[in-house]
Amino acid sequence: KKGRFRCAKATFTAMRFKTILALLLLALLLAGCSAGSKDALPDTLLETSYTYPDEWPENRFTDCIPQPDGCTVESVRDLSSVGRYELNLSDITRDETHAYIRRLESEGYRNLGGDENEHPGGVMLRRGTVLLSISWSGDSLGMLITLADETRTG
């Protein structure tokens, strides 16, 4: 019994570490590559509200990625003024998420790093000037699509 507790505690600690890693990956993406200059993204994040569409949004950001099968769009945030677009999806399993990442890789996206396992995690992918930050937990998937040639600083 004592060994089981330690194992459960280690699993909890690993899950917490992986969740923090996913959040850090997203934070790094949001920080961008604008060291030394004021980034317009923080202001845009505060000024832009989520919307709740009934279907997959069609725009220049989502045109860069395939639509995942069988999921529900929960919310989106149009950050196009700074070259970004956020999607939050639900009803997608861990296996479907991993299959979606493999699909993106088969369509030319290169995995820049991250953590893919059964617990919450995240990866960053790139194809040309499109950068994707993908994070997942349970049946939820979040994506931030960045068009590097459209990002700007204030």
Short mmCIF file of C-alpha atoms in Angstrom, two decimals:
data_model
loop_
_atom_site.label_atom_id
_atom_site.label_comp_id
_atom_site.label_asym_id
_atom_site.label_seq_id
_atom_site.Cartn_x
_atom_site.Cartn_y
_atom_site.Cartn_z
CA LYS A 1 0.00 0.00 0.00
CA LYS A 2 2.82 2.36 0.82
CA GLY A 3 4.37 1.81 -2.64
CA ARG A 4 1.06 2.49 -4.34
CA PHE A 5 0.77 5.88 -2.66
CA ARG A 6 4.24 6.89 -3.80
CA CYS A 7 3.45 5.78 -7.34
CA ALA A 8 0.18 7.75 -7.35
CA LYS A 9 2.01 10.77 -5.96
CA ALA A 10 4.68 10.50 -8.66
CA THR A 11 1.99 10.25 -11.33
CA PHE A 12 0.25 13.34 -9.92
CA THR A 13 3.56 15.22 -9.88
CA ALA A 14 4.29 14.14 -13.46
CA MET A 15 0.81 15.27 -14.56
CA ARG A 16 1.31 18.64 -12.87
CA PHE A 17 4.73 19.01 -14.52
CA LYS A 18 3.28 18.22 -17.94
CA THR A 19 0.44 20.68 -17.47
CA ILE A 20 2.91 23.38 -16.49
CA LEU A 21 5.07 22.47 -19.52
CA ALA A 22 2.07 22.85 -21.84
CA LEU A 23 1.25 26.25 -20.34
CA LEU A 24 4.87 27.35 -20.67
CA LEU A 25 4.91 26.35 -24.33
CA LEU A 26 1.82 28.45 -24.94
CA ALA A 27 3.34 31.36 -22.99
CA LEU A 28 6.52 31.16 -25.07
CA LEU A 29 4.51 31.27 -28.26
CA LEU A 30 2.51 34.22 -27.02
CA ALA A 31 5.71 36.02 -26.07
CA GLY A 32 6.86 35.79 -29.69
CA CYS A 33 10.27 36.67 -30.96
CA SER A 34 10.09 40.40 -30.32
CA ALA A 35 12.74 40.70 -27.61
CA GLY A 36 13.64 44.28 -26.98
CA SER A 37 10.47 45.79 -28.44
CA LYS A 38 6.95 46.26 -27.15
CA ASP A 39 4.72 43.42 -28.33
CA ALA A 40 1.15 44.37 -29.33
CA LEU A 41 -0.16 40.93 -28.35
CA PRO A 42 -0.74 41.56 -24.59
CA ASP A 43 -2.95 44.58 -25.35
CA THR A 44 -4.81 42.63 -28.03
CA LEU A 45 -5.42 39.73 -25.64
CA LEU A 46 -7.05 42.08 -23.15
CA GLU A 47 -9.13 43.84 -25.81
CA THR A 48 -10.36 40.78 -27.73
CA SER A 49 -13.28 38.68 -26.53
CA TYR A 50 -14.07 35.06 -27.23
CA THR A 51 -16.86 34.22 -29.63
CA TYR A 52 -18.84 30.98 -29.70
CA PRO A 53 -19.48 29.85 -33.28
CA ASP A 54 -21.78 26.97 -34.19
CA GLU A 55 -19.36 25.53 -36.72
CA TRP A 56 -15.75 25.45 -37.87
CA PRO A 57 -14.66 29.01 -38.70
CA GLU A 58 -13.49 29.70 -42.24
CA ASN A 59 -10.68 32.26 -42.49
CA ARG A 60 -7.05 32.65 -43.59
CA PHE A 61 -5.86 31.06 -40.32
CA THR A 62 -8.04 27.94 -40.35
CA ASP A 63 -7.35 27.56 -44.09
CA CYS A 64 -3.78 26.64 -43.03
CA ILE A 65 -4.85 23.54 -41.07
CA PRO A 66 -7.20 20.61 -41.62
CA GLN A 67 -10.33 20.51 -39.52
CA PRO A 68 -10.11 17.80 -36.85
CA ASP A 69 -12.76 15.10 -37.26
CA GLY A 70 -15.73 14.88 -34.92
CA CYS A 71 -14.93 17.67 -32.49
CA THR A 72 -16.99 20.64 -31.35
CA VAL A 73 -15.80 24.24 -31.62
CA GLU A 74 -16.31 25.70 -28.15
CA SER A 75 -14.83 29.16 -28.66
CA VAL A 76 -12.52 31.21 -30.84
CA ARG A 77 -10.62 34.44 -30.42
CA ASP A 78 -9.72 36.49 -33.48
CA LEU A 79 -6.32 38.03 -32.84
CA SER A 80 -5.71 38.63 -36.53
CA SER A 81 -4.56 42.21 -35.91
CA VAL A 82 -1.38 40.65 -34.48
CA GLY A 83 -1.28 37.63 -36.81
CA ARG A 84 -2.89 35.04 -34.52
CA TYR A 85 -6.12 33.08 -34.13
CA GLU A 86 -7.15 30.92 -31.16
CA LEU A 87 -9.41 27.85 -31.37
CA ASN A 88 -10.78 25.88 -28.41
CA LEU A 89 -12.30 22.49 -29.23
CA SER A 90 -14.02 19.77 -27.22
CA ASP A 91 -15.23 16.20 -27.74
CA ILE A 92 -11.84 15.04 -28.97
CA THR A 93 -10.10 12.12 -27.30
CA ARG A 94 -6.40 11.82 -26.54
CA ASP A 95 -6.05 9.26 -29.35
CA GLU A 96 -7.87 11.56 -31.78
CA THR A 97 -5.60 14.44 -30.72
CA HIS A 98 -2.47 12.36 -31.34
CA ALA A 99 -3.87 11.22 -34.71
CA TYR A 100 -4.56 14.87 -35.60
CA ILE A 101 -0.96 15.80 -34.78
CA ARG A 102 0.26 12.92 -36.99
CA ARG A 103 -2.04 14.22 -39.75
CA LEU A 104 -0.53 17.70 -39.45
CA GLU A 105 2.96 16.19 -39.64
CA SER A 106 1.97 14.19 -42.74
CA GLU A 107 0.83 17.49 -44.31
CA GLY A 108 4.25 19.03 -43.81
CA TYR A 109 4.19 20.44 -40.30
CA ARG A 110 7.46 19.92 -38.44
CA ASN A 111 7.31 19.14 -34.73
CA LEU A 112 9.36 21.77 -32.87
CA GLY A 113 8.99 20.05 -29.52
CA GLY A 114 6.59 19.39 -26.74
CA ASP A 115 5.10 16.53 -24.84
CA GLU A 116 2.72 13.95 -26.29
CA ASN A 117 1.44 11.40 -23.80
CA GLU A 118 -1.75 10.28 -22.10
CA HIS A 119 -1.84 13.26 -19.72
CA PRO A 120 -2.28 16.94 -20.54
CA GLY A 121 0.38 18.09 -22.91
CA GLY A 122 1.29 20.32 -25.78
CA VAL A 123 3.36 20.59 -28.93
CA MET A 124 4.51 23.28 -31.28
CA LEU A 125 4.48 22.67 -35.02
CA ARG A 126 5.66 24.75 -37.96
CA ARG A 127 5.13 24.73 -41.71
CA GLY A 128 6.60 27.68 -43.56
CA THR A 129 5.34 30.83 -41.87
CA VAL A 130 2.55 29.02 -39.98
CA LEU A 131 3.28 28.20 -36.35
CA LEU A 132 0.82 26.07 -34.33
CA SER A 133 0.77 25.78 -30.58
CA ILE A 134 -1.45 22.86 -29.58
CA SER A 135 -2.34 21.90 -26.02
CA TRP A 136 -4.76 19.31 -24.71
CA SER A 137 -6.29 18.05 -21.52
CA GLY A 138 -9.09 15.51 -21.14
CA ASP A 139 -11.44 15.92 -24.10
CA SER A 140 -10.34 19.52 -24.84
CA LEU A 141 -7.88 20.79 -27.42
CA GLY A 142 -6.60 24.35 -27.74
CA MET A 143 -4.78 25.74 -30.76
CA LEU A 144 -3.11 29.05 -31.39
CA ILE A 145 -2.41 29.61 -35.08
CA THR A 146 0.27 32.20 -35.77
CA LEU A 147 1.05 33.56 -39.24
CA ALA A 148 4.62 34.71 -38.68
CA ASP A 149 4.59 37.06 -41.67
CA GLU A 150 1.58 38.92 -40.16
CA THR A 151 2.76 39.30 -36.57
CA ARG A 152 3.55 42.81 -35.47
CA THR A 153 4.78 44.66 -32.47
CA GLY A 154 3.41 47.94 -31.17
#
